[in-house]
Short mmCIF file of C-alpha atoms in Angstrom, two decimals:
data_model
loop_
_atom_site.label_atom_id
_atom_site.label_comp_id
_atom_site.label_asym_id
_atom_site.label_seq_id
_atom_site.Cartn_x
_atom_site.Cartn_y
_atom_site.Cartn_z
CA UNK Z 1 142.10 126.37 133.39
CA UNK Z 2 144.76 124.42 130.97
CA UNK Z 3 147.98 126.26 130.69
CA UNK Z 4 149.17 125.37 127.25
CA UNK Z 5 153.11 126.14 125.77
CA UNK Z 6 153.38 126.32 122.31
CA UNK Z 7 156.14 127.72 119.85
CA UNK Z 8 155.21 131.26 118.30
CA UNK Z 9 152.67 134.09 119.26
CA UNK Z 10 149.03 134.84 119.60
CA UNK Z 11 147.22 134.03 116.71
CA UNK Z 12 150.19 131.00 115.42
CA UNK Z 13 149.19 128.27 114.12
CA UNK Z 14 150.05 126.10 117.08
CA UNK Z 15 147.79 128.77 119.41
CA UNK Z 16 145.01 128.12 116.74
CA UNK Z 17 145.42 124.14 117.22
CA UNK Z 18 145.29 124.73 120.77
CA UNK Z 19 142.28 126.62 121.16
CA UNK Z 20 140.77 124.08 118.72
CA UNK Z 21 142.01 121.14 120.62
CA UNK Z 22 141.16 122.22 123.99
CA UNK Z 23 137.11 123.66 122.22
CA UNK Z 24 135.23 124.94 125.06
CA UNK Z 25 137.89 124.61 127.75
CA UNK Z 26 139.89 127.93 129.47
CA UNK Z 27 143.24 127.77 128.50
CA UNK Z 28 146.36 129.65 128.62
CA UNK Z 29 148.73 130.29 126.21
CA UNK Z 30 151.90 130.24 127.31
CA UNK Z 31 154.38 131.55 124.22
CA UNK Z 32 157.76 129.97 123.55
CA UNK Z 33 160.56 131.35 121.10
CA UNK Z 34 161.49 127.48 120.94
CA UNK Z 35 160.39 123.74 120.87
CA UNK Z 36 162.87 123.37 123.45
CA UNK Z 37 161.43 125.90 125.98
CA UNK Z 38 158.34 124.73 125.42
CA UNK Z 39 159.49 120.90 127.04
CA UNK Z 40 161.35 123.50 129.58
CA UNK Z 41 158.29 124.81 130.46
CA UNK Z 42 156.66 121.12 131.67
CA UNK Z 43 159.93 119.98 133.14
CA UNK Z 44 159.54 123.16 135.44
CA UNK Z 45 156.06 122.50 136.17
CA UNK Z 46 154.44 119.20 135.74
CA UNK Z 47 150.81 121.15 134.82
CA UNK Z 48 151.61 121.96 131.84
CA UNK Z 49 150.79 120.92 128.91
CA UNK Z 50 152.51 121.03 125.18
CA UNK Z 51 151.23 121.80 121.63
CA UNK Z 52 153.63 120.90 118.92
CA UNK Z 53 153.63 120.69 115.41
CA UNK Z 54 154.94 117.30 114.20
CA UNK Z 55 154.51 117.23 110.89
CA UNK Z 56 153.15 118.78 107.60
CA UNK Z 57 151.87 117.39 104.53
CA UNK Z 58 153.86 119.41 102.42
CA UNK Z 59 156.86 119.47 104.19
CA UNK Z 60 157.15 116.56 105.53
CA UNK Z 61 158.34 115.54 109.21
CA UNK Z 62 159.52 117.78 111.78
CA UNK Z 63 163.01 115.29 112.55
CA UNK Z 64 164.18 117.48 115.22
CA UNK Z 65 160.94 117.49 117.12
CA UNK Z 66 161.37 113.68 117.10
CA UNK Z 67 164.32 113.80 119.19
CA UNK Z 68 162.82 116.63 121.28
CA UNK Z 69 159.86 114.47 122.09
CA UNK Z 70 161.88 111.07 122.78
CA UNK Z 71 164.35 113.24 125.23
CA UNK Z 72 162.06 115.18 127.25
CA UNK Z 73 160.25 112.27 128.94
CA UNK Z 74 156.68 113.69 128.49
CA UNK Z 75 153.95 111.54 127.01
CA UNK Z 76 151.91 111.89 123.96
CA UNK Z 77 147.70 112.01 124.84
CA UNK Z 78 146.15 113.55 121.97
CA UNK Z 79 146.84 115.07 118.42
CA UNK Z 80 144.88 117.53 116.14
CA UNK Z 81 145.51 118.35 112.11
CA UNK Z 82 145.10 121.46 111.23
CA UNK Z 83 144.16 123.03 107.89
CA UNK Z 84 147.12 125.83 106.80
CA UNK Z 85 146.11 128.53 104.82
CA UNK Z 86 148.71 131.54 104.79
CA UNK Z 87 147.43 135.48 103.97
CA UNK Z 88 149.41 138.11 102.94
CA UNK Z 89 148.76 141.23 105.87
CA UNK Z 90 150.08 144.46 105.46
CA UNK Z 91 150.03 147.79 107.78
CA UNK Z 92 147.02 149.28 106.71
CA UNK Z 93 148.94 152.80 104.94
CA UNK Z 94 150.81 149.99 102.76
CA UNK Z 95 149.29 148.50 99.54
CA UNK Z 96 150.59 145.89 96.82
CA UNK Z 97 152.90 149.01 95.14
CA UNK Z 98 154.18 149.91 98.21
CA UNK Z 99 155.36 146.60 99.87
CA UNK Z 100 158.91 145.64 99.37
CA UNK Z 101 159.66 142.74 102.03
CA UNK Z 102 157.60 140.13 102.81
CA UNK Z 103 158.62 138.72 105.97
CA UNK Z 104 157.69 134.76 107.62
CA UNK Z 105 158.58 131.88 108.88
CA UNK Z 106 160.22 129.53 106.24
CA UNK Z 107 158.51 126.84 106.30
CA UNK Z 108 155.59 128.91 105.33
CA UNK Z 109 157.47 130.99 102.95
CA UNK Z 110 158.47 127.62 101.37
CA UNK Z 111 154.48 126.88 101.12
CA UNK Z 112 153.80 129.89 99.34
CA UNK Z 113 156.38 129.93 96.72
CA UNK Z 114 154.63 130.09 93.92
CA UNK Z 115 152.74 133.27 95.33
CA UNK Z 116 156.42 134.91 95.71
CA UNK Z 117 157.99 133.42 92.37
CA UNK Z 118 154.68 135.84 90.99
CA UNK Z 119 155.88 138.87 92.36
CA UNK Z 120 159.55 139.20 91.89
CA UNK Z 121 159.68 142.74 93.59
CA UNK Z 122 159.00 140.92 96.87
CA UNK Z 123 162.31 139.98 99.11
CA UNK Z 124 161.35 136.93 101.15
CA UNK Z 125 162.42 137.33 105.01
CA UNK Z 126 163.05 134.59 107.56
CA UNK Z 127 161.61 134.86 110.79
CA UNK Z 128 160.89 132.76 114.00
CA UNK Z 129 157.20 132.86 113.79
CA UNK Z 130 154.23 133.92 111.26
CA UNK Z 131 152.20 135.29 113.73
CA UNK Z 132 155.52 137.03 115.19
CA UNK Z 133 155.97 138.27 112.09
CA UNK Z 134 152.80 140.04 111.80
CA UNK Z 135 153.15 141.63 115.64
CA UNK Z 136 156.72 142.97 114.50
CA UNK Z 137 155.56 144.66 111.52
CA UNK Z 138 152.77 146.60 113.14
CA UNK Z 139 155.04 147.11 116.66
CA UNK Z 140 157.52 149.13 114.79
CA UNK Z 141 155.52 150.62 111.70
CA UNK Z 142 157.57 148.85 109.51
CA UNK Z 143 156.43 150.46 105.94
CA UNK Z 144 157.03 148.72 103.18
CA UNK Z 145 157.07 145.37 104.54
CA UNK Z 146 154.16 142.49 104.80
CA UNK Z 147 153.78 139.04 106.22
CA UNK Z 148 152.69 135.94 105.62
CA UNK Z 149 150.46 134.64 108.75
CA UNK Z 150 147.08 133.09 108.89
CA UNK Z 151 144.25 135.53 108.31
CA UNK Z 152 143.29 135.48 112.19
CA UNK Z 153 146.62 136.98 113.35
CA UNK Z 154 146.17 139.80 110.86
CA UNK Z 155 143.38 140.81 112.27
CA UNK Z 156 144.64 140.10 116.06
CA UNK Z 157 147.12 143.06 114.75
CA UNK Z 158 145.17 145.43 112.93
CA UNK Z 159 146.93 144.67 109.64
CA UNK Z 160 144.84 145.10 106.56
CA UNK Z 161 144.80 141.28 104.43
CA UNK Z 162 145.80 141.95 100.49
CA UNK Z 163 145.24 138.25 99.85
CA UNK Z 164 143.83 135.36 101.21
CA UNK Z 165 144.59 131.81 100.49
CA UNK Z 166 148.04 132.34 99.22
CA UNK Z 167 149.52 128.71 99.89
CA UNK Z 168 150.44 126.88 96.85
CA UNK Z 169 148.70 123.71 97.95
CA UNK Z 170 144.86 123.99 99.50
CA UNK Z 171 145.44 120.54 101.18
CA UNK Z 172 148.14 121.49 103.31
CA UNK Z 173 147.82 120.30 106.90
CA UNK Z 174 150.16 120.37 109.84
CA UNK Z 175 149.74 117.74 112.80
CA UNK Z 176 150.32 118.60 116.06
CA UNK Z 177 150.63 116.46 119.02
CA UNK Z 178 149.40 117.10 122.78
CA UNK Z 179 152.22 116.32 125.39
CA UNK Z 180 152.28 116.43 129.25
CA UNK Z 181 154.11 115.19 131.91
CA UNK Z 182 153.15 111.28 132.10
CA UNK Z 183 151.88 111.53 135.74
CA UNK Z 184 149.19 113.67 134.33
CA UNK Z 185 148.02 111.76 131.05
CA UNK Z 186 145.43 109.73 132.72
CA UNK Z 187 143.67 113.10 133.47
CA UNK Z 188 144.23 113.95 129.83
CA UNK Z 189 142.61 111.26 128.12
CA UNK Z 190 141.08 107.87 129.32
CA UNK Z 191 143.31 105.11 128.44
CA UNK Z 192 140.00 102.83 127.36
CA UNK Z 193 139.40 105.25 124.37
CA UNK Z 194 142.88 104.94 122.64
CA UNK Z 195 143.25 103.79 119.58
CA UNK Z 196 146.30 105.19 118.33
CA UNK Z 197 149.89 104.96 119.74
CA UNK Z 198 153.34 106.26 118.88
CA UNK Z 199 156.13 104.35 119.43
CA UNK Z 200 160.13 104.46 119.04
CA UNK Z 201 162.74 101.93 118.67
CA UNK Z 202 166.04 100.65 117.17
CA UNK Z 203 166.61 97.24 115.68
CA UNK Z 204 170.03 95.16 115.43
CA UNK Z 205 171.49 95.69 112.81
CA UNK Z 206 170.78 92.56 110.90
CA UNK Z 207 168.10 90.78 107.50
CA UNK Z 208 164.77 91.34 107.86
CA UNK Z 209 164.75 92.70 111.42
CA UNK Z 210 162.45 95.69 110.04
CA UNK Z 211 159.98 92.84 108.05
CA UNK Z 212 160.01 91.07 111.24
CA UNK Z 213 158.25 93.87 113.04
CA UNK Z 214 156.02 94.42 110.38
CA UNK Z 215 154.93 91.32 110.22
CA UNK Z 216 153.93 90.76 113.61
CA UNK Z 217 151.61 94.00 113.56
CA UNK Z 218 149.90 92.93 110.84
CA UNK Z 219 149.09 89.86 112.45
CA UNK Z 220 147.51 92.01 115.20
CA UNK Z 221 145.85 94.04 112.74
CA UNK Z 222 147.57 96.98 114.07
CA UNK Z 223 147.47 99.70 110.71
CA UNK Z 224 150.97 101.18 110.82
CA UNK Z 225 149.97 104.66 109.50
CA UNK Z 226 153.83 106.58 109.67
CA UNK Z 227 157.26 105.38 109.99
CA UNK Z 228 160.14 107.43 110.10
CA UNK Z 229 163.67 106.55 110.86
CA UNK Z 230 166.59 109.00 112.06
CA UNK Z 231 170.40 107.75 112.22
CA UNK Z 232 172.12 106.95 115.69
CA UNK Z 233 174.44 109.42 116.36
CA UNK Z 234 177.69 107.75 116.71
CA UNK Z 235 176.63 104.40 115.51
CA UNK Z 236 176.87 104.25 111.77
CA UNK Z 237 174.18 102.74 109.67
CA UNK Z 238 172.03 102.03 112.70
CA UNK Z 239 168.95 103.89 112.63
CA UNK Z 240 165.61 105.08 115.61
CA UNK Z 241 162.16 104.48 113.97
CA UNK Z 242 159.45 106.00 114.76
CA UNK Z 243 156.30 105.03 113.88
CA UNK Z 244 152.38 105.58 114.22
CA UNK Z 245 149.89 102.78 114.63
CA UNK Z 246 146.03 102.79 114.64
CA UNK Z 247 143.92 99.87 116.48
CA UNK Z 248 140.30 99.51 117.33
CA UNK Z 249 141.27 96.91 120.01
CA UNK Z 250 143.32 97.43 123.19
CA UNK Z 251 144.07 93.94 124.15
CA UNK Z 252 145.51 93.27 120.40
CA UNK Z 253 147.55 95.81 120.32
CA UNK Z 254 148.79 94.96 124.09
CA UNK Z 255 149.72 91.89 122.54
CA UNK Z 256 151.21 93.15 119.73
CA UNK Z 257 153.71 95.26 121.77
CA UNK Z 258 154.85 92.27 124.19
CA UNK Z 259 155.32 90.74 120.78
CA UNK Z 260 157.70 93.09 118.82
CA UNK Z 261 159.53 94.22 121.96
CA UNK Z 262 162.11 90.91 122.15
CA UNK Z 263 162.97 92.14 119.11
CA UNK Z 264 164.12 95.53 119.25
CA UNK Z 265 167.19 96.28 120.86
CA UNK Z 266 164.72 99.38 122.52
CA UNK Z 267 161.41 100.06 122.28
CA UNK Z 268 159.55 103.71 123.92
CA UNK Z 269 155.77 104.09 123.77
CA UNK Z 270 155.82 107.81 123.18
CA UNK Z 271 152.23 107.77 123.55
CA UNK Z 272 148.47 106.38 123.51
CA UNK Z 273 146.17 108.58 122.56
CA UNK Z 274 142.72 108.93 120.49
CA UNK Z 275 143.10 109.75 116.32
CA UNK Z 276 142.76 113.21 115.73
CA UNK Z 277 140.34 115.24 114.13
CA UNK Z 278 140.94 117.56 111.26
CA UNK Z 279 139.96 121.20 111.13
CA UNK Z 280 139.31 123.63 108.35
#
């Protein structure tokens, strides 16, 4: 049996992309207020593994679960994109004339705001989790208020679903990655098989470093499919990039690495791992 940690509740997105991920195996949830207990939970026992969101297509990158990841020493083996789609639940007594409150995370109150901007007589509450916010509402009878969570944790709760499909965007996609203590990712996923990688580094501060880089993966034909940078604290105007690559050949992109690294000031291979799929 996998134990898994992920941020939020039963029925959370991140438990969905887990039991999606891991299709077929036992796993365990193991639920985390936090991003940072969840990296507590490996660094007290190297069997477990971590499901976090890293990004969304609508809202963009996660920057603090950058750092997270870079800090806590784990390793990246696999990643899976999930489809988002956000229902408005309700305790079963309540009904559109009776709900007041609509209570959710806010990220995914920010994907649903045109759903809210078209009903004005809803006040938008912030909460930890969606899922958490559906549990909360039917824990304490809480008349009068709804949430926004994915159709699967209504139902987990007993809450009756007014509407389905509420986000503003239908392709709206969050991408979680897999992480585990690095002694344990050549159980996770067969190096041989990779053909993605995630990587972290800083550059001096001078022309063209960045184009260098660049350069020398396309040589490789290694597809850079993400960079992100994030200032160094302390050091003005130098910057950490982050940044995805795709390859369909190992020894290439090997190469490629032994290349670029002389020219970073430091370079991190967060992690090797196999493209993810996408669910629905």
């Amino acid at each position: 049996m996998k134990r898994i940690a992920i941020q939020g509740r039963i029925g959370s997105f991140h438990d969905i992309a887990a039991h999606l991920y891991f299709e077929g195996e036992q796993v365990q949830i193991i639920c985390c207020a936090t991003f940072e207990e969840v990296y507590d939970n490996i660094r007290r026992d190297p069997t477990v593994i971590g499901m976090t969101a890293i990004e969304n297509t609508i809202a963009g990158s996660l920057l603090h679960n950058y750092e997270l990841l870079r800090d806590s020493g784990t390793t990246v083996v696999g990643e899976h994109k999930l489809h988002i789609k956000h229902c408005l639940c309700c305790l079963p007594d309540d009904d559109w004339d009776t709900i007041q409150e609509v209570h959710s995370h806010p990220v995914a109150l920010m994907q649903c705001r045109g759903f809210l901007s078209s009903h004005p007589q809803f006040k938008a509450i912030e909460t930890e989790d969606t899922a958490g916010a559906a549990e909360n509402i039917m824990a304490h009878t809480m008349r009068g208020c709804a949430a926004i969570c994915h159709a699967s944790a209504a139902e987990l709760n007993g809450m009756k679903v007014l509407e389905d499909s509420i986000e503003d965007n239908k392709h709206n996609f969050t991408r979680f990655l897999v992480v585990c203590d690095p002694r344990k990712a050549d159980f996770m996923r067969p190096l041989d098989k990779t053909d993605k990688s995630s990587l972290v580094f800083s550059l001096p501060h001078e022309e063209g470093s960045l184009s260098k880089i660049l350069t020398i993966l396309s040589f490789y034909n290694i597809n850079l499919t993400k960079i992100q940078s994030l200032p160094i604290i302390g050091h003005e105007w130098e910057y950490l990039f982050y940044v995805d690559v795709t390859y369909n050949n190992l020894i290439r992109y090997r190469q490629s690495i032994d290349a670029i690294t002389p020219l970073t000031k430091e370079l991190k291979i967060l992690g090797e791992y196999q493209n993810g799929r996408q669910t629905n």
